[in-house]
Amino acid sequence: MSKEEFPIEKDLPQEDQEKQAKSAEADKAGVKDDKKVKDDKEEAAKPADVELDQLKAEVAALTQKNKDLEDKYLRSQAEIQNAQRRYSKERANLVKYESQRLGKDILSSVDNLERALQVKADDEASRQLKKGIEMTLEGLVRALKDNGIEEIKADGEKFDPTLHQAVQSVPAENDDQKGHVVQVLQKGYVYKDRVLRPAMVVVAQ
Protein backbone atom coordinates (compact mmCIF):
# COMPACT_ATOMS: atom_id res chain seq x y z
CA MET A 1 0.00 0.00 0.00
CA SER A 2 1.42 3.41 -0.91
CA LYS A 3 1.86 6.32 1.38
CA GLU A 4 -1.12 7.95 -0.18
CA GLU A 5 -3.32 5.06 1.06
CA PHE A 6 -2.63 6.04 4.77
CA PRO A 7 -4.35 9.32 5.37
CA ILE A 8 -2.65 11.76 7.70
CA GLU A 9 -4.52 13.70 10.38
CA LYS A 10 -5.09 16.74 8.17
CA ASP A 11 -6.63 14.54 5.50
CA LEU A 12 -9.14 13.00 7.95
CA PRO A 13 -12.60 14.37 8.13
CA GLN A 14 -13.25 17.05 10.77
CA GLU A 15 -15.38 14.67 12.80
CA ASP A 16 -12.66 12.03 12.96
CA GLN A 17 -10.09 14.61 13.96
CA GLU A 18 -12.26 15.73 16.85
CA LYS A 19 -12.72 12.13 17.98
CA GLN A 20 -8.99 11.52 17.90
CA ALA A 21 -8.28 14.68 19.91
CA LYS A 22 -10.88 13.72 22.51
CA SER A 23 -9.39 10.23 22.75
CA ALA A 24 -5.93 11.70 23.38
CA GLU A 25 -7.28 14.03 26.03
CA ALA A 26 -9.12 11.12 27.67
CA ASP A 27 -5.91 9.13 27.76
CA LYS A 28 -4.09 12.06 29.42
CA ALA A 29 -6.94 12.49 31.89
CA GLY A 30 -6.84 8.77 32.64
CA VAL A 31 -3.15 8.97 33.46
CA LYS A 32 -3.77 11.96 35.70
CA ASP A 33 -6.68 10.19 37.39
CA ASP A 34 -4.55 7.09 38.07
CA LYS A 35 -1.82 9.24 39.57
CA LYS A 36 -4.36 11.09 41.68
CA VAL A 37 -5.87 7.82 42.94
CA LYS A 38 -2.39 6.57 43.81
CA ASP A 39 -1.56 9.80 45.63
CA ASP A 40 -4.90 9.69 47.46
CA LYS A 41 -4.21 6.10 48.54
CA GLU A 42 -0.77 7.07 49.82
CA GLU A 43 -2.21 10.05 51.68
CA ALA A 44 -4.93 7.82 53.18
CA ALA A 45 -2.34 5.20 54.18
CA LYS A 46 -0.26 7.71 56.16
CA PRO A 47 -2.96 8.51 58.77
CA ALA A 48 -3.81 4.81 58.98
CA ASP A 49 -0.20 3.95 59.82
CA VAL A 50 -0.06 6.70 62.46
CA GLU A 51 -3.32 5.50 63.98
CA LEU A 52 -2.03 1.89 64.02
CA ASP A 53 1.14 2.99 65.82
CA GLN A 54 -0.96 4.89 68.37
CA LEU A 55 -3.18 1.88 68.92
CA LYS A 56 -0.13 -0.36 69.40
CA ALA A 57 1.29 2.10 71.94
CA GLU A 58 -2.03 2.21 73.80
CA VAL A 59 -2.25 -1.59 73.84
CA ALA A 60 1.31 -1.81 75.21
CA ALA A 61 0.53 0.79 77.89
CA LEU A 62 -2.69 -0.98 78.89
CA THR A 63 -0.90 -4.33 78.98
CA GLN A 64 1.77 -2.92 81.31
CA LYS A 65 -0.88 -1.25 83.48
CA ASN A 66 -2.79 -4.53 83.72
CA LYS A 67 0.43 -6.31 84.66
CA ASP A 68 1.15 -3.74 87.40
CA LEU A 69 -2.39 -4.00 88.76
CA GLU A 70 -2.18 -7.80 88.78
CA ASP A 71 1.11 -7.60 90.68
CA LYS A 72 -0.39 -5.20 93.23
CA TYR A 73 -3.42 -7.47 93.60
CA LEU A 74 -1.26 -10.53 94.24
CA ARG A 75 0.82 -8.60 96.77
CA SER A 76 -2.32 -7.41 98.54
CA GLN A 77 -3.69 -10.94 98.66
CA ALA A 78 -0.41 -12.20 100.14
CA GLU A 79 -0.45 -9.45 102.78
CA ILE A 80 -4.06 -10.26 103.69
CA GLN A 81 -3.24 -13.95 104.03
CA ASN A 82 -0.21 -13.18 106.19
CA ALA A 83 -2.31 -10.89 108.39
CA GLN A 84 -4.96 -13.60 108.73
CA ARG A 85 -2.32 -16.16 109.70
CA ARG A 86 -0.84 -13.80 112.29
CA TYR A 87 -4.28 -13.08 113.68
CA SER A 88 -5.14 -16.78 113.87
CA LYS A 89 -1.82 -17.54 115.59
CA GLU A 90 -2.26 -14.71 118.09
CA ARG A 91 -5.82 -15.77 118.80
CA ALA A 92 -4.73 -19.38 119.30
CA ASN A 93 -2.01 -18.21 121.71
CA LEU A 94 -4.49 -16.10 123.64
CA VAL A 95 -6.77 -19.09 124.02
CA LYS A 96 -3.89 -21.44 124.82
CA TYR A 97 -2.27 -19.15 127.41
CA GLU A 98 -5.41 -17.48 128.76
CA SER A 99 -4.56 -18.44 132.37
CA GLN A 100 -0.98 -17.15 132.30
CA ARG A 101 -1.63 -13.80 134.00
CA LEU A 102 -3.88 -15.35 136.63
CA GLY A 103 -1.26 -18.01 137.34
CA LYS A 104 1.45 -15.39 137.86
CA ASP A 105 -0.75 -13.48 140.29
CA ILE A 106 -1.52 -16.62 142.30
CA LEU A 107 2.15 -17.66 142.60
CA SER A 108 2.90 -14.89 145.07
CA SER A 109 0.08 -16.19 147.31
CA VAL A 110 1.48 -19.71 147.01
CA ASP A 111 4.91 -18.41 148.10
CA ASN A 112 3.40 -16.68 151.14
CA LEU A 113 1.49 -19.79 152.20
CA GLU A 114 4.64 -21.91 151.90
CA ARG A 115 6.55 -19.42 154.06
CA ALA A 116 3.75 -19.52 156.64
CA LEU A 117 4.05 -23.32 156.83
CA GLN A 118 7.74 -23.00 157.71
CA VAL A 119 6.80 -21.38 160.99
CA LYS A 120 6.84 -23.88 163.87
CA ALA A 121 3.44 -24.59 165.46
CA ASP A 122 3.84 -24.99 169.23
CA ASP A 123 0.23 -25.18 170.39
CA GLU A 124 -3.03 -26.65 169.25
CA ALA A 125 -4.34 -23.38 167.84
CA SER A 126 -1.18 -22.91 165.77
CA ARG A 127 -1.38 -26.49 164.54
CA GLN A 128 -5.01 -26.02 163.49
CA LEU A 129 -4.09 -22.80 161.72
CA LYS A 130 -1.22 -24.55 160.01
CA LYS A 131 -3.54 -27.33 158.93
CA GLY A 132 -5.87 -24.78 157.33
CA ILE A 133 -2.96 -23.18 155.52
CA GLU A 134 -1.85 -26.56 154.19
CA MET A 135 -5.32 -27.27 152.88
CA THR A 136 -5.50 -23.85 151.22
CA LEU A 137 -2.08 -24.37 149.64
CA GLU A 138 -3.03 -27.80 148.36
CA GLY A 139 -6.17 -26.37 146.79
CA LEU A 140 -4.22 -23.62 145.03
CA VAL A 141 -1.56 -26.02 143.76
CA ARG A 142 -4.27 -28.36 142.46
CA ALA A 143 -6.04 -25.48 140.71
CA LEU A 144 -2.77 -24.40 139.13
CA LYS A 145 -2.04 -27.92 137.94
CA ASP A 146 -5.54 -28.28 136.47
CA ASN A 147 -4.86 -25.15 134.44
CA GLY A 148 -1.50 -26.37 133.12
CA ILE A 149 0.78 -24.69 135.69
CA GLU A 150 3.26 -27.02 137.35
CA GLU A 151 6.34 -26.72 139.54
CA ILE A 152 9.76 -26.93 137.90
CA LYS A 153 11.93 -29.73 139.23
CA ALA A 154 15.12 -28.15 140.52
CA ASP A 155 16.59 -29.62 143.71
CA GLY A 156 19.39 -32.04 142.75
CA GLU A 157 18.76 -31.49 139.03
CA LYS A 158 21.43 -30.49 136.52
CA PHE A 159 21.41 -26.73 136.10
CA ASP A 160 19.34 -25.66 133.09
CA PRO A 161 19.49 -21.94 132.26
CA THR A 162 16.14 -22.16 130.48
CA LEU A 163 14.43 -23.36 133.68
CA HIS A 164 16.70 -22.23 136.52
CA GLN A 165 18.07 -18.88 137.58
CA ALA A 166 21.36 -19.18 139.48
CA VAL A 167 21.56 -16.51 142.19
CA GLN A 168 24.45 -18.07 144.07
CA SER A 169 27.15 -20.69 143.63
CA VAL A 170 28.95 -22.85 146.21
CA PRO A 171 31.92 -25.20 145.96
CA ALA A 172 30.93 -28.71 144.93
CA GLU A 173 31.48 -31.50 147.44
CA ASN A 174 32.37 -33.92 144.62
CA ASP A 175 32.58 -34.09 140.84
CA ASP A 176 29.07 -35.49 140.51
CA GLN A 177 27.64 -32.45 142.27
CA LYS A 178 29.27 -29.95 139.91
CA GLY A 179 26.81 -28.08 137.72
CA HIS A 180 23.84 -29.29 139.76
CA VAL A 181 21.32 -27.43 141.90
CA VAL A 182 22.01 -27.87 145.61
CA GLN A 183 19.36 -25.53 147.01
CA VAL A 184 16.11 -23.95 145.81
CA LEU A 185 15.52 -20.43 147.11
CA GLN A 186 12.26 -19.91 145.25
CA LYS A 187 10.22 -22.45 143.31
CA GLY A 188 9.81 -22.04 139.57
CA TYR A 189 6.77 -22.88 137.47
CA VAL A 190 5.99 -23.71 133.87
CA TYR A 191 2.73 -22.98 132.11
CA LYS A 192 2.18 -25.61 129.41
CA ASP A 193 5.26 -25.11 127.20
CA ARG A 194 6.24 -21.71 128.64
CA VAL A 195 8.37 -20.86 131.64
CA LEU A 196 6.07 -18.86 133.87
CA ARG A 197 8.81 -18.21 136.41
CA PRO A 198 12.31 -19.74 136.56
CA ALA A 199 13.41 -21.39 139.79
CA MET A 200 15.87 -19.32 141.83
CA VAL A 201 18.63 -21.73 142.83
CA VAL A 202 22.09 -22.23 144.29
CA VAL A 203 24.45 -24.14 141.99
CA ALA A 204 27.51 -26.17 142.92
CA GLN A 205 30.65 -25.31 140.97
Tab-separated table of C-alpha atoms in Angstrom:
chain	number	residue	atom	x	y	z
A	1	MET	CA	0.000	0.000	0.000
A	2	SER	CA	1.415	3.405	-0.915
A	3	LYS	CA	1.861	6.321	1.381
A	4	GLU	CA	-1.125	7.948	-0.179
A	5	GLU	CA	-3.320	5.060	1.058
A	6	PHE	CA	-2.628	6.042	4.770
A	7	PRO	CA	-4.353	9.316	5.372
A	8	ILE	CA	-2.650	11.759	7.704
A	9	GLU	CA	-4.521	13.701	10.383
A	10	LYS	CA	-5.093	16.742	8.165
A	11	ASP	CA	-6.629	14.545	5.497
A	12	LEU	CA	-9.144	13.001	7.952
A	13	PRO	CA	-12.604	14.365	8.130
A	14	GLN	CA	-13.248	17.047	10.774
A	15	GLU	CA	-15.378	14.668	12.799
A	16	ASP	CA	-12.662	12.031	12.956
A	17	GLN	CA	-10.091	14.607	13.961
A	18	GLU	CA	-12.257	15.727	16.852
A	19	LYS	CA	-12.725	12.125	17.983
A	20	GLN	CA	-8.985	11.516	17.901
A	21	ALA	CA	-8.284	14.677	19.908
A	22	LYS	CA	-10.885	13.720	22.514
A	23	SER	CA	-9.385	10.227	22.754
A	24	ALA	CA	-5.926	11.697	23.380
A	25	GLU	CA	-7.279	14.030	26.025
A	26	ALA	CA	-9.118	11.121	27.672
A	27	ASP	CA	-5.905	9.131	27.757
A	28	LYS	CA	-4.093	12.056	29.420
A	29	ALA	CA	-6.938	12.486	31.891
A	30	GLY	CA	-6.840	8.768	32.639
A	31	VAL	CA	-3.147	8.967	33.461
A	32	LYS	CA	-3.774	11.965	35.697
A	33	ASP	CA	-6.681	10.191	37.394
A	34	ASP	CA	-4.549	7.090	38.065
A	35	LYS	CA	-1.824	9.242	39.569
A	36	LYS	CA	-4.361	11.085	41.683
A	37	VAL	CA	-5.869	7.819	42.940
A	38	LYS	CA	-2.393	6.569	43.815
A	39	ASP	CA	-1.565	9.800	45.629
A	40	ASP	CA	-4.900	9.687	47.456
A	41	LYS	CA	-4.206	6.102	48.536
A	42	GLU	CA	-0.771	7.066	49.823
A	43	GLU	CA	-2.206	10.047	51.681
A	44	ALA	CA	-4.926	7.823	53.180
A	45	ALA	CA	-2.342	5.198	54.182
A	46	LYS	CA	-0.260	7.708	56.155
A	47	PRO	CA	-2.963	8.513	58.767
A	48	ALA	CA	-3.812	4.813	58.980
A	49	ASP	CA	-0.202	3.951	59.815
A	50	VAL	CA	-0.062	6.700	62.459
A	51	GLU	CA	-3.318	5.501	63.977
A	52	LEU	CA	-2.030	1.891	64.021
A	53	ASP	CA	1.142	2.986	65.822
A	54	GLN	CA	-0.960	4.886	68.365
A	55	LEU	CA	-3.180	1.875	68.924
A	56	LYS	CA	-0.129	-0.358	69.398
A	57	ALA	CA	1.288	2.101	71.939
A	58	GLU	CA	-2.033	2.205	73.800
A	59	VAL	CA	-2.249	-1.594	73.841
A	60	ALA	CA	1.310	-1.813	75.206
A	61	ALA	CA	0.529	0.789	77.894
A	62	LEU	CA	-2.691	-0.978	78.895
A	63	THR	CA	-0.901	-4.334	78.983
A	64	GLN	CA	1.765	-2.915	81.314
A	65	LYS	CA	-0.879	-1.255	83.482
A	66	ASN	CA	-2.786	-4.527	83.724
A	67	LYS	CA	0.428	-6.306	84.658
A	68	ASP	CA	1.153	-3.741	87.396
A	69	LEU	CA	-2.390	-4.003	88.758
A	70	GLU	CA	-2.184	-7.797	88.776
A	71	ASP	CA	1.115	-7.603	90.675
A	72	LYS	CA	-0.394	-5.200	93.229
A	73	TYR	CA	-3.423	-7.470	93.596
A	74	LEU	CA	-1.263	-10.525	94.237
A	75	ARG	CA	0.822	-8.595	96.775
A	76	SER	CA	-2.322	-7.407	98.542
A	77	GLN	CA	-3.690	-10.943	98.657
A	78	ALA	CA	-0.410	-12.199	100.136
A	79	GLU	CA	-0.450	-9.452	102.782
A	80	ILE	CA	-4.057	-10.259	103.694
A	81	GLN	CA	-3.243	-13.952	104.026
A	82	ASN	CA	-0.206	-13.175	106.192
A	83	ALA	CA	-2.310	-10.894	108.393
A	84	GLN	CA	-4.963	-13.597	108.731
A	85	ARG	CA	-2.319	-16.158	109.696
A	86	ARG	CA	-0.837	-13.799	112.286
A	87	TYR	CA	-4.284	-13.076	113.682
A	88	SER	CA	-5.142	-16.781	113.871
A	89	LYS	CA	-1.823	-17.538	115.590
A	90	GLU	CA	-2.259	-14.706	118.093
A	91	ARG	CA	-5.818	-15.768	118.798
A	92	ALA	CA	-4.729	-19.380	119.305
A	93	ASN	CA	-2.006	-18.208	121.706
A	94	LEU	CA	-4.490	-16.101	123.643
A	95	VAL	CA	-6.770	-19.093	124.024
A	96	LYS	CA	-3.893	-21.439	124.825
A	97	TYR	CA	-2.272	-19.154	127.407
A	98	GLU	CA	-5.407	-17.482	128.758
A	99	SER	CA	-4.559	-18.437	132.370
A	100	GLN	CA	-0.985	-17.150	132.298
A	101	ARG	CA	-1.628	-13.797	133.997
A	102	LEU	CA	-3.880	-15.352	136.625
A	103	GLY	CA	-1.256	-18.010	137.336
A	104	LYS	CA	1.449	-15.385	137.859
A	105	ASP	CA	-0.755	-13.477	140.289
A	106	ILE	CA	-1.515	-16.624	142.296
A	107	LEU	CA	2.145	-17.660	142.598
A	108	SER	CA	2.899	-14.885	145.069
A	109	SER	CA	0.084	-16.187	147.313
A	110	VAL	CA	1.476	-19.712	147.011
A	111	ASP	CA	4.909	-18.406	148.101
A	112	ASN	CA	3.401	-16.677	151.142
A	113	LEU	CA	1.494	-19.786	152.199
A	114	GLU	CA	4.642	-21.906	151.900
A	115	ARG	CA	6.548	-19.421	154.061
A	116	ALA	CA	3.752	-19.519	156.643
A	117	LEU	CA	4.045	-23.316	156.831
A	118	GLN	CA	7.742	-22.998	157.709
A	119	VAL	CA	6.804	-21.376	160.989
A	120	LYS	CA	6.839	-23.882	163.868
A	121	ALA	CA	3.439	-24.589	165.464
A	122	ASP	CA	3.838	-24.990	169.233
A	123	ASP	CA	0.228	-25.177	170.391
A	124	GLU	CA	-3.033	-26.652	169.251
A	125	ALA	CA	-4.344	-23.377	167.841
A	126	SER	CA	-1.181	-22.913	165.765
A	127	ARG	CA	-1.379	-26.485	164.540
A	128	GLN	CA	-5.014	-26.016	163.492
A	129	LEU	CA	-4.095	-22.796	161.719
A	130	LYS	CA	-1.218	-24.549	160.009
A	131	LYS	CA	-3.536	-27.328	158.930
A	132	GLY	CA	-5.867	-24.783	157.329
A	133	ILE	CA	-2.957	-23.176	155.521
A	134	GLU	CA	-1.847	-26.560	154.195
A	135	MET	CA	-5.322	-27.273	152.876
A	136	THR	CA	-5.499	-23.852	151.218
A	137	LEU	CA	-2.084	-24.366	149.637
A	138	GLU	CA	-3.033	-27.803	148.360
A	139	GLY	CA	-6.169	-26.369	146.794
A	140	LEU	CA	-4.222	-23.621	145.031
A	141	VAL	CA	-1.558	-26.017	143.757
A	142	ARG	CA	-4.265	-28.358	142.461
A	143	ALA	CA	-6.037	-25.477	140.710
A	144	LEU	CA	-2.766	-24.402	139.131
A	145	LYS	CA	-2.042	-27.921	137.939
A	146	ASP	CA	-5.539	-28.276	136.470
A	147	ASN	CA	-4.858	-25.152	134.440
A	148	GLY	CA	-1.501	-26.366	133.118
A	149	ILE	CA	0.780	-24.690	135.692
A	150	GLU	CA	3.263	-27.023	137.346
A	151	GLU	CA	6.337	-26.718	139.544
A	152	ILE	CA	9.763	-26.926	137.896
A	153	LYS	CA	11.929	-29.727	139.234
A	154	ALA	CA	15.121	-28.151	140.516
A	155	ASP	CA	16.595	-29.622	143.708
A	156	GLY	CA	19.391	-32.039	142.754
A	157	GLU	CA	18.763	-31.488	139.026
A	158	LYS	CA	21.425	-30.490	136.522
A	159	PHE	CA	21.411	-26.728	136.104
A	160	ASP	CA	19.335	-25.664	133.088
A	161	PRO	CA	19.488	-21.936	132.265
A	162	THR	CA	16.140	-22.157	130.479
A	163	LEU	CA	14.434	-23.361	133.676
A	164	HIS	CA	16.697	-22.230	136.516
A	165	GLN	CA	18.075	-18.878	137.575
A	166	ALA	CA	21.358	-19.175	139.476
A	167	VAL	CA	21.559	-16.511	142.186
A	168	GLN	CA	24.445	-18.070	144.074
A	169	SER	CA	27.148	-20.693	143.629
A	170	VAL	CA	28.947	-22.852	146.212
A	171	PRO	CA	31.921	-25.203	145.962
A	172	ALA	CA	30.927	-28.714	144.934
A	173	GLU	CA	31.478	-31.497	147.435
A	174	ASN	CA	32.374	-33.917	144.619
A	175	ASP	CA	32.580	-34.091	140.842
A	176	ASP	CA	29.067	-35.494	140.508
A	177	GLN	CA	27.638	-32.446	142.271
A	178	LYS	CA	29.272	-29.954	139.906
A	179	GLY	CA	26.808	-28.084	137.715
A	180	HIS	CA	23.841	-29.293	139.761
A	181	VAL	CA	21.319	-27.428	141.900
A	182	VAL	CA	22.013	-27.871	145.609
A	183	GLN	CA	19.356	-25.534	147.009
A	184	VAL	CA	16.106	-23.953	145.814
A	185	LEU	CA	15.524	-20.434	147.114
A	186	GLN	CA	12.265	-19.911	145.252
A	187	LYS	CA	10.220	-22.452	143.305
A	188	GLY	CA	9.812	-22.041	139.570
A	189	TYR	CA	6.774	-22.881	137.471
A	190	VAL	CA	5.993	-23.710	133.866
A	191	TYR	CA	2.727	-22.975	132.106
A	192	LYS	CA	2.183	-25.610	129.413
A	193	ASP	CA	5.258	-25.114	127.203
A	194	ARG	CA	6.236	-21.712	128.644
A	195	VAL	CA	8.368	-20.861	131.644
A	196	LEU	CA	6.068	-18.861	133.875
A	197	ARG	CA	8.809	-18.206	136.409
A	198	PRO	CA	12.306	-19.742	136.561
A	199	ALA	CA	13.405	-21.392	139.789
A	200	MET	CA	15.870	-19.319	141.825
A	201	VAL	CA	18.625	-21.732	142.826
A	202	VAL	CA	22.090	-22.229	144.287
A	203	VAL	CA	24.455	-24.138	141.989
A	204	ALA	CA	27.512	-26.174	142.919
A	205	GLN	CA	30.647	-25.311	140.966
